Amino acid sequence: MSASQTSDVPTLLVKIFGKDRPGITAGLFDTLAAYSVDVVDIEQVVSRGRLVLCALVTEPTVASQGELRATVHSWAESQGLQAEIISGTGDNRPRGSGRSHVTVLGHPLTAEQTAAIAARIAETGGNIDRIFRLAKYPVTAVEFAVSGCETEPLRTALAPEAHSIGVDVAVVSAGLHRRAQRLVVMDVDSTLIQDEVIELFAAHAGCEDKVAEVTAAAMRGELDFEQSLHARVELLAGLDASVVDKVRAEVRMTPGARTLIRTLKRLGYQVGVVSGGFTQVTDDLKERLGLDFASANTLEIVDGKLTGRVTGEIVDRAGKARLLRRFAAEAGVPLAQTVAIGDGANDLDMLNAAGLGVAFNAKPVVRRAAHTAVNVPFLDTVLYLLGITREEVEAADGPEDQLH
């Protein structure tokens, strides 16, 4: 029976409450089967072991409706459950146009924060059709299915609210594309890894403070990146090339980085990195992590010494966006299906070019400009923004045969 055919048909909403256990759903529908009703809709939620099961079915004949009610109540009582049956007409009302997924991350997520987000959704004209928990650790992540408001206005309304109450919120449009193959491209320094690679090199050259000062100004957008890159690299002139292996050993992965990449890869995503750092490190990361793409600047080495120069095409702010497009073309993934993650001002073009740009523990200028921001120290929380649940993460982390 189609939706149009049920629009004015008498229906019964059968609601079952109680302690969850196997067999309840089968038992309810076995009971209803005796009355030859059609199933219009089903929804079931289990929270802390307590079940709410709703079945929307067509009304039986007038003569048997009273018997159906009595039988369902009797069955529920025999199972230690409660039942409520409500008469009505038709199916659920149609969802409004404009559909989005709103993902909220809290560490923890409080009732006050949840109320504020829900209120702002309502103020934009949106209706919350469904709420689903994606994860309970390392953060609490919940997803709201919202209709009645276009994605961009909803994102614009929720971004300042999220910042003011201290939660992370991502708003993406609903649709099949959310589960389609994607390309995820991320920055390296202070995103994939906890360090700034050039500062690791600078520590071996004894000029760490000078380099860190220039790096911070560049990331805040106060200096042209290419000029700052050349100025910092010049300070490394004369370092022995053996320092490359030492720096590789010193690199510290961001918490959750390996889980993020491993999960994405096992779910069929392609993953790449672009960096204003150096290929001497990113090539090693590509090999170790099984990345599909990697691009960065290259330190010039002559006669076993760093010359204080870089060679080849400079990977700067514009270069990162250009590489995102190049990777997407090579991967055969539409730009709208790309996700970019970064923390600095030189990531902004890339974040804005991607279908979803995520500012990860970013500077204020970047948080304000990106599609969404993540301000918890776990990189794998980005998975929740893609609608991937913690259970799916754990399944992807298991033996290969568990995925099939």
Short mmCIF file of C-alpha atoms in Angstrom, two decimals:
data_model
loop_
_atom_site.label_atom_id
_atom_site.label_comp_id
_atom_site.label_asym_id
_atom_site.label_seq_id
_atom_site.Cartn_x
_atom_site.Cartn_y
_atom_site.Cartn_z
CA MET A 1 0.00 0.00 0.00
CA SER A 2 1.58 3.31 -1.06
CA ALA A 3 1.80 6.47 1.05
CA SER A 4 -0.94 8.06 -1.03
CA GLN A 5 -3.16 5.04 -0.44
CA THR A 6 -2.78 5.30 3.36
CA SER A 7 -3.30 9.06 3.59
CA ASP A 8 -6.96 8.78 4.61
CA VAL A 9 -7.11 5.17 5.80
CA PRO A 10 -7.96 4.56 9.48
CA THR A 11 -4.85 3.37 11.31
CA LEU A 12 -3.84 2.23 14.78
CA LEU A 13 -0.64 3.27 16.52
CA VAL A 14 0.40 0.38 18.77
CA LYS A 15 3.01 1.36 21.35
CA ILE A 16 4.80 -1.20 23.55
CA PHE A 17 6.95 -0.24 26.57
CA GLY A 18 9.08 -2.34 28.87
CA LYS A 19 12.28 -4.27 29.48
CA ASP A 20 13.94 -5.29 26.24
CA ARG A 21 14.68 -8.90 25.38
CA PRO A 22 14.72 -11.06 22.25
CA GLY A 23 11.35 -11.99 20.76
CA ILE A 24 9.22 -8.97 21.67
CA THR A 25 8.91 -7.64 18.13
CA ALA A 26 8.12 -11.09 16.76
CA GLY A 27 5.55 -11.64 19.50
CA LEU A 28 3.75 -8.35 18.84
CA PHE A 29 3.44 -8.90 15.11
CA ASP A 30 2.43 -12.52 15.59
CA THR A 31 -0.40 -11.21 17.77
CA LEU A 32 -1.39 -8.59 15.17
CA ALA A 33 -1.23 -11.13 12.33
CA ALA A 34 -4.44 -12.75 13.53
CA TYR A 35 -6.32 -9.59 12.47
CA SER A 36 -4.92 -9.33 8.90
CA VAL A 37 -3.63 -5.76 9.36
CA ASP A 38 -1.05 -4.15 7.05
CA VAL A 39 2.12 -2.64 8.47
CA VAL A 40 2.44 1.06 7.61
CA ASP A 41 5.43 2.00 9.78
CA ILE A 42 7.64 0.55 12.53
CA GLU A 43 10.06 2.24 14.88
CA GLN A 44 11.94 0.80 17.84
CA VAL A 45 14.25 2.42 20.38
CA VAL A 46 16.16 0.77 23.21
CA SER A 47 17.74 2.92 25.90
CA ARG A 48 19.41 1.45 29.00
CA GLY A 49 17.65 -1.83 28.37
CA ARG A 50 14.18 -0.29 28.11
CA LEU A 51 12.23 -0.75 24.90
CA VAL A 52 9.80 1.54 23.10
CA LEU A 53 8.30 -0.24 20.08
CA CYS A 54 5.82 1.57 17.84
CA ALA A 55 3.85 -0.13 15.09
CA LEU A 56 1.53 1.82 12.81
CA VAL A 57 -0.96 -0.60 11.22
CA THR A 58 -4.19 -0.38 9.27
CA GLU A 59 -7.34 -0.69 11.32
CA PRO A 60 -9.06 -4.11 11.29
CA THR A 61 -12.78 -4.41 10.73
CA VAL A 62 -14.95 -2.55 13.21
CA ALA A 63 -16.16 -5.84 14.61
CA SER A 64 -12.69 -7.07 15.46
CA GLN A 65 -11.06 -3.80 16.59
CA GLY A 66 -12.10 -4.24 20.20
CA GLU A 67 -10.83 -7.81 20.16
CA LEU A 68 -7.48 -6.68 18.74
CA ARG A 69 -7.07 -4.11 21.50
CA ALA A 70 -7.92 -6.64 24.19
CA THR A 71 -5.61 -9.27 22.71
CA VAL A 72 -2.63 -6.89 22.42
CA HIS A 73 -3.08 -5.68 26.00
CA SER A 74 -3.37 -9.26 27.21
CA TRP A 75 -0.23 -10.32 25.31
CA ALA A 76 1.72 -7.31 26.64
CA GLU A 77 0.69 -8.05 30.22
CA SER A 78 1.77 -11.69 29.83
CA GLN A 79 5.21 -10.43 28.75
CA GLY A 80 5.56 -7.91 31.60
CA LEU A 81 5.09 -5.03 29.16
CA GLN A 82 2.74 -2.08 28.81
CA ALA A 83 0.70 -1.33 25.71
CA GLU A 84 -1.03 1.79 24.38
CA ILE A 85 -3.21 1.81 21.24
CA ILE A 86 -4.23 5.09 19.60
CA SER A 87 -6.71 5.42 16.73
CA GLY A 88 -6.05 7.86 13.92
CA THR A 89 -5.92 8.35 10.18
CA GLY A 90 -3.14 7.78 7.69
CA ASP A 91 0.64 7.77 8.07
CA ASN A 92 3.10 10.26 9.56
CA ARG A 93 2.77 13.75 8.18
CA PRO A 94 5.17 14.40 5.28
CA ARG A 95 8.57 15.72 6.25
CA GLY A 96 9.27 19.32 5.29
CA SER A 97 11.54 20.21 2.40
CA GLY A 98 15.18 20.79 3.20
CA ARG A 99 16.68 17.85 5.05
CA SER A 100 19.89 17.80 7.03
CA HIS A 101 21.89 15.75 9.47
CA VAL A 102 22.99 17.74 12.51
CA THR A 103 25.76 16.03 14.46
CA VAL A 104 26.49 17.32 17.96
CA LEU A 105 29.67 16.41 19.85
CA GLY A 106 30.01 17.05 23.57
CA HIS A 107 32.64 16.12 26.13
CA PRO A 108 30.32 15.69 28.00
CA LEU A 109 27.05 16.66 26.32
CA THR A 110 24.78 18.35 28.84
CA ALA A 111 21.00 18.75 28.93
CA GLU A 112 21.44 22.53 28.76
CA GLN A 113 23.52 22.28 25.58
CA THR A 114 21.06 19.87 23.98
CA ALA A 115 18.16 22.19 24.80
CA ALA A 116 19.97 25.15 23.24
CA ILE A 117 20.67 23.29 19.99
CA ALA A 118 17.11 21.96 19.77
CA ALA A 119 15.68 25.42 20.40
CA ARG A 120 17.81 27.00 17.70
CA ILE A 121 16.75 24.32 15.21
CA ALA A 122 13.12 25.13 15.99
CA GLU A 123 13.77 28.87 15.60
CA THR A 124 15.03 28.30 12.05
CA GLY A 125 11.80 26.50 11.18
CA GLY A 126 13.37 23.07 11.34
CA ASN A 127 11.69 20.02 12.82
CA ILE A 128 13.64 17.23 14.52
CA ASP A 129 12.35 14.02 12.99
CA ARG A 130 14.72 11.59 14.68
CA ILE A 131 17.61 11.56 17.15
CA PHE A 132 20.24 8.83 17.18
CA ARG A 133 23.33 8.35 19.33
CA LEU A 134 26.47 7.73 17.27
CA ALA A 135 28.97 7.35 20.11
CA LYS A 136 29.35 7.55 23.85
CA TYR A 137 33.16 7.72 23.92
CA PRO A 138 35.64 9.32 23.60
CA VAL A 139 32.91 11.95 23.23
CA THR A 140 29.14 11.82 23.25
CA ALA A 141 27.96 12.18 19.66
CA VAL A 142 24.30 12.42 18.68
CA GLU A 143 22.71 12.99 15.32
CA PHE A 144 19.51 14.91 14.66
CA ALA A 145 17.61 14.28 11.42
CA VAL A 146 16.09 17.67 10.65
CA SER A 147 13.59 18.72 7.97
CA GLY A 148 11.86 21.96 7.10
CA CYS A 149 14.97 24.12 6.79
CA GLU A 150 17.69 24.27 4.14
CA THR A 151 21.16 23.14 5.17
CA GLU A 152 23.07 26.41 4.77
CA PRO A 153 20.71 28.60 6.86
CA LEU A 154 20.63 25.88 9.51
CA ARG A 155 24.42 25.68 9.59
CA THR A 156 24.67 29.47 9.80
CA ALA A 157 22.23 29.54 12.73
CA LEU A 158 23.83 26.70 14.68
CA ALA A 159 27.51 27.63 14.33
CA PRO A 160 27.51 30.63 16.73
CA GLU A 161 25.19 28.80 19.14
CA ALA A 162 27.56 25.84 19.27
CA HIS A 163 30.54 28.09 19.91
CA SER A 164 28.77 29.96 22.70
CA ILE A 165 27.68 26.82 24.58
CA GLY A 166 30.87 24.82 24.04
CA VAL A 167 29.84 21.97 21.75
CA ASP A 168 30.87 21.00 18.22
CA VAL A 169 28.13 20.91 15.60
CA ALA A 170 28.28 19.74 11.99
CA VAL A 171 25.40 20.28 9.56
CA VAL A 172 25.37 18.36 6.28
CA SER A 173 22.63 17.82 3.76
CA ALA A 174 20.84 14.49 3.81
CA GLY A 175 20.89 12.14 0.87
CA LEU A 176 22.46 9.05 -0.63
CA HIS A 177 25.76 10.88 -1.15
CA ARG A 178 26.50 10.64 2.56
CA ARG A 179 27.20 6.94 2.21
CA ALA A 180 28.90 7.19 -1.16
CA GLN A 181 32.63 6.72 -1.65
CA ARG A 182 34.56 9.68 -0.32
CA LEU A 183 37.99 11.19 -0.32
CA VAL A 184 39.32 12.57 2.97
CA VAL A 185 42.30 14.92 2.77
CA MET A 186 43.93 16.35 5.85
CA ASP A 187 46.66 18.72 6.87
CA VAL A 188 49.61 17.15 8.69
CA ASP A 189 51.16 19.51 11.23
CA SER A 190 48.93 19.95 14.31
CA THR A 191 46.23 17.89 12.61
CA LEU A 192 47.36 14.38 11.67
CA ILE A 193 50.33 14.80 14.00
CA GLN A 194 50.72 16.83 17.18
CA ASP A 195 53.90 18.55 16.04
CA GLU A 196 55.01 21.25 13.62
CA VAL A 197 57.62 19.38 11.59
CA ILE A 198 59.72 22.43 10.84
CA GLU A 199 60.01 23.07 14.58
CA LEU A 200 61.31 19.53 15.07
CA PHE A 201 64.01 20.27 12.48
CA ALA A 202 64.65 23.65 14.10
CA ALA A 203 65.23 22.04 17.50
CA HIS A 204 68.18 20.18 15.97
CA ALA A 205 69.46 23.43 14.46
CA GLY A 206 69.15 25.34 17.75
CA CYS A 207 66.70 27.90 16.35
CA GLU A 208 63.39 26.48 17.58
CA ASP A 209 62.14 29.69 19.21
CA LYS A 210 62.71 31.77 16.08
CA VAL A 211 60.97 29.25 13.85
CA ALA A 212 58.04 28.77 16.24
CA GLU A 213 57.41 32.50 16.32
CA VAL A 214 57.24 32.72 12.53
CA THR A 215 55.10 29.56 12.31
CA ALA A 216 52.53 30.92 14.77
CA ALA A 217 52.22 34.19 12.87
CA ALA A 218 51.75 32.33 9.58
CA MET A 219 49.06 30.04 11.01
CA ARG A 220 47.19 33.06 12.35
CA GLY A 221 47.19 34.49 8.85
CA GLU A 222 49.46 37.39 9.75
CA LEU A 223 52.26 36.42 7.33
CA ASP A 224 52.36 35.20 3.76
CA PHE A 225 52.96 31.47 4.00
CA GLU A 226 55.53 31.18 1.19
CA GLN A 227 57.64 34.01 2.57
CA SER A 228 57.48 32.54 6.06
CA LEU A 229 58.39 29.10 4.71
CA HIS A 230 61.54 30.37 3.01
CA ALA A 231 62.49 32.39 6.09
CA ARG A 232 62.19 29.38 8.37
CA VAL A 233 63.89 26.91 6.05
CA GLU A 234 66.89 29.23 5.67
CA LEU A 235 67.53 28.75 9.39
CA LEU A 236 68.06 25.01 8.78
CA ALA A 237 70.97 25.46 6.38
CA GLY A 238 73.91 23.22 7.20
CA LEU A 239 72.00 20.54 9.13
CA ASP A 240 73.21 17.03 8.41
CA ALA A 241 70.72 14.99 6.37
CA SER A 242 70.73 12.32 9.07
CA VAL A 243 68.43 14.62 11.03
CA VAL A 244 65.56 13.47 8.77
CA ASP A 245 65.47 10.02 10.40
CA LYS A 246 65.61 11.61 13.84
CA VAL A 247 62.66 13.90 13.06
CA ARG A 248 60.63 10.98 11.67
CA ALA A 249 61.17 9.14 14.94
CA GLU A 250 60.08 12.19 16.97
CA VAL A 251 56.76 12.70 15.18
CA ARG A 252 53.77 12.11 17.52
CA MET A 253 50.47 11.06 16.00
CA THR A 254 47.36 12.92 17.13
CA PRO A 255 45.13 10.75 19.37
CA GLY A 256 42.66 8.93 17.16
CA ALA A 257 44.61 9.54 13.93
CA ARG A 258 45.43 5.89 13.29
CA THR A 259 41.85 4.87 14.11
CA LEU A 260 40.49 7.50 11.72
CA ILE A 261 42.65 6.38 8.82
CA ARG A 262 42.28 2.66 9.49
CA THR A 263 38.49 2.95 9.69
CA LEU A 264 38.18 5.08 6.57
CA LYS A 265 40.38 2.71 4.58
CA ARG A 266 38.52 -0.40 5.69
CA LEU A 267 35.21 1.25 4.82
CA GLY A 268 36.46 1.92 1.29
CA TYR A 269 37.35 5.61 1.55
CA GLN A 270 40.47 7.10 0.01
CA VAL A 271 42.71 9.18 2.26
CA GLY A 272 45.41 11.72 1.56
CA VAL A 273 47.52 14.40 3.21
CA VAL A 274 48.72 17.80 2.04
CA SER A 275 51.26 19.70 4.03
CA GLY A 276 53.20 22.91 4.16
CA GLY A 277 55.82 20.70 5.80
CA PHE A 278 58.14 18.38 4.02
CA THR A 279 58.04 15.26 1.87
CA GLN A 280 60.88 13.86 3.95
CA VAL A 281 58.20 13.27 6.62
CA THR A 282 54.95 12.95 4.64
CA ASP A 283 56.33 10.23 2.36
CA ASP A 284 57.18 8.20 5.46
CA LEU A 285 53.69 8.78 6.88
CA LYS A 286 52.11 7.74 3.57
CA GLU A 287 53.97 4.45 3.63
CA ARG A 288 53.39 3.71 7.32
CA LEU A 289 49.68 4.60 7.32
CA GLY A 290 48.76 3.26 3.89
CA LEU A 291 47.63 6.62 2.55
CA ASP A 292 46.49 6.99 -1.05
CA PHE A 293 47.87 10.49 -1.63
CA ALA A 294 50.53 12.73 -0.08
CA SER A 295 52.07 16.01 -1.14
CA ALA A 296 54.29 18.52 0.63
CA ASN A 297 57.30 20.78 0.13
CA THR A 298 60.72 19.18 -0.29
CA LEU A 299 63.82 20.21 1.62
CA GLU A 300 66.81 20.48 -0.68
CA ILE A 301 69.71 18.26 0.36
CA VAL A 302 73.13 18.57 -1.29
CA ASP A 303 76.20 16.58 -0.29
CA GLY A 304 74.42 15.21 2.76
CA LYS A 305 73.46 18.67 4.10
CA LEU A 306 70.26 20.74 4.14
CA THR A 307 70.83 23.80 1.95
CA GLY A 308 68.21 26.00 3.60
CA ARG A 309 66.05 25.91 0.45
CA VAL A 310 63.02 23.99 -0.79
CA THR A 311 62.64 22.53 -4.27
CA GLY A 312 59.69 22.04 -6.56
CA GLU A 313 56.15 23.40 -6.39
CA ILE A 314 55.37 25.21 -3.15
CA VAL A 315 52.47 23.76 -1.16
CA ASP A 316 50.86 26.85 0.33
CA ARG A 317 47.26 27.90 0.99
CA ALA A 318 46.27 27.93 -2.69
CA GLY A 319 48.39 24.84 -3.34
CA LYS A 320 46.48 22.78 -0.80
CA ALA A 321 43.16 23.52 -2.48
CA ARG A 322 44.70 22.75 -5.85
CA LEU A 323 45.99 19.41 -4.57
CA LEU A 324 42.58 18.55 -3.09
CA ARG A 325 41.07 18.98 -6.55
CA ARG A 326 43.88 16.96 -8.13
CA PHE A 327 43.49 14.11 -5.65
CA ALA A 328 39.72 14.11 -6.17
CA ALA A 329 40.15 13.88 -9.95
CA GLU A 330 42.65 11.03 -9.61
CA ALA A 331 40.39 9.22 -7.13
CA GLY A 332 37.34 9.66 -9.35
CA VAL A 333 35.45 11.34 -6.50
CA PRO A 334 33.34 14.49 -7.07
CA LEU A 335 34.59 17.50 -5.13
CA ALA A 336 31.27 17.57 -3.29
CA GLN A 337 32.17 14.15 -1.87
CA THR A 338 35.47 15.31 -0.39
CA VAL A 339 36.23 16.05 3.25
CA ALA A 340 39.11 18.33 4.21
CA ILE A 341 40.54 18.65 7.73
CA GLY A 342 42.96 21.32 8.91
CA ASP A 343 43.85 23.76 11.65
CA GLY A 344 45.62 26.76 10.14
CA ALA A 345 44.90 29.76 7.94
CA ASN A 346 46.78 28.10 5.07
CA ASP A 347 44.14 25.32 5.15
CA LEU A 348 41.20 27.66 4.55
CA ASP A 349 41.06 27.43 0.75
CA MET A 350 41.13 23.65 0.99
CA LEU A 351 38.43 23.58 3.70
CA ASN A 352 36.16 25.82 1.67
CA ALA A 353 36.72 23.90 -1.57
CA ALA A 354 35.77 20.56 -0.02
CA GLY A 355 32.25 19.25 0.30
CA LEU A 356 32.80 19.30 4.06
CA GLY A 357 35.56 21.37 5.64
CA VAL A 358 36.44 20.50 9.24
CA ALA A 359 38.49 22.85 11.40
CA PHE A 360 40.31 20.62 13.89
CA ASN A 361 41.34 22.38 17.11
CA ALA A 362 41.87 25.35 14.87
CA LYS A 363 42.72 29.00 15.24
CA PRO A 364 39.68 31.30 15.65
CA VAL A 365 39.90 32.65 12.08
CA VAL A 366 39.74 29.09 10.76
CA ARG A 367 36.88 27.99 13.05
CA ARG A 368 34.78 30.92 11.88
CA ALA A 369 35.34 30.19 8.18
CA ALA A 370 35.10 26.38 8.08
CA HIS A 371 31.88 24.41 7.58
CA THR A 372 32.27 22.88 11.03
CA ALA A 373 34.76 22.69 13.87
CA VAL A 374 35.96 19.90 16.15
CA ASN A 375 37.50 21.12 19.38
CA VAL A 376 38.15 17.84 21.20
CA PRO A 377 41.64 16.29 20.98
CA PHE A 378 40.55 13.10 19.21
CA LEU A 379 40.91 13.07 15.43
CA ASP A 380 38.68 10.01 15.01
CA THR A 381 35.66 12.05 16.13
CA VAL A 382 35.57 13.28 12.52
CA LEU A 383 34.10 9.86 11.71
CA TYR A 384 30.91 10.79 13.56
CA LEU A 385 30.47 13.82 11.31
CA LEU A 386 30.28 11.35 8.43
CA GLY A 387 27.50 9.41 10.14
CA ILE A 388 29.79 6.53 11.13
CA THR A 389 28.90 5.12 14.54
CA ARG A 390 31.26 3.94 17.25
CA GLU A 391 30.03 0.39 16.68
CA GLU A 392 30.99 0.66 13.01
CA VAL A 393 34.41 1.99 14.00
CA GLU A 394 34.97 -1.00 16.27
CA ALA A 395 33.72 -3.41 13.60
CA ALA A 396 36.10 -1.88 11.05
CA ASP A 397 38.90 -2.31 13.55
CA GLY A 398 38.25 -6.04 13.90
CA PRO A 399 39.39 -8.98 11.78
CA GLU A 400 38.79 -8.62 8.05
CA ASP A 401 36.21 -11.42 8.00
CA GLN A 402 34.01 -9.51 10.45
CA LEU A 403 33.39 -6.87 7.76
CA HIS A 404 31.63 -9.28 5.40
#
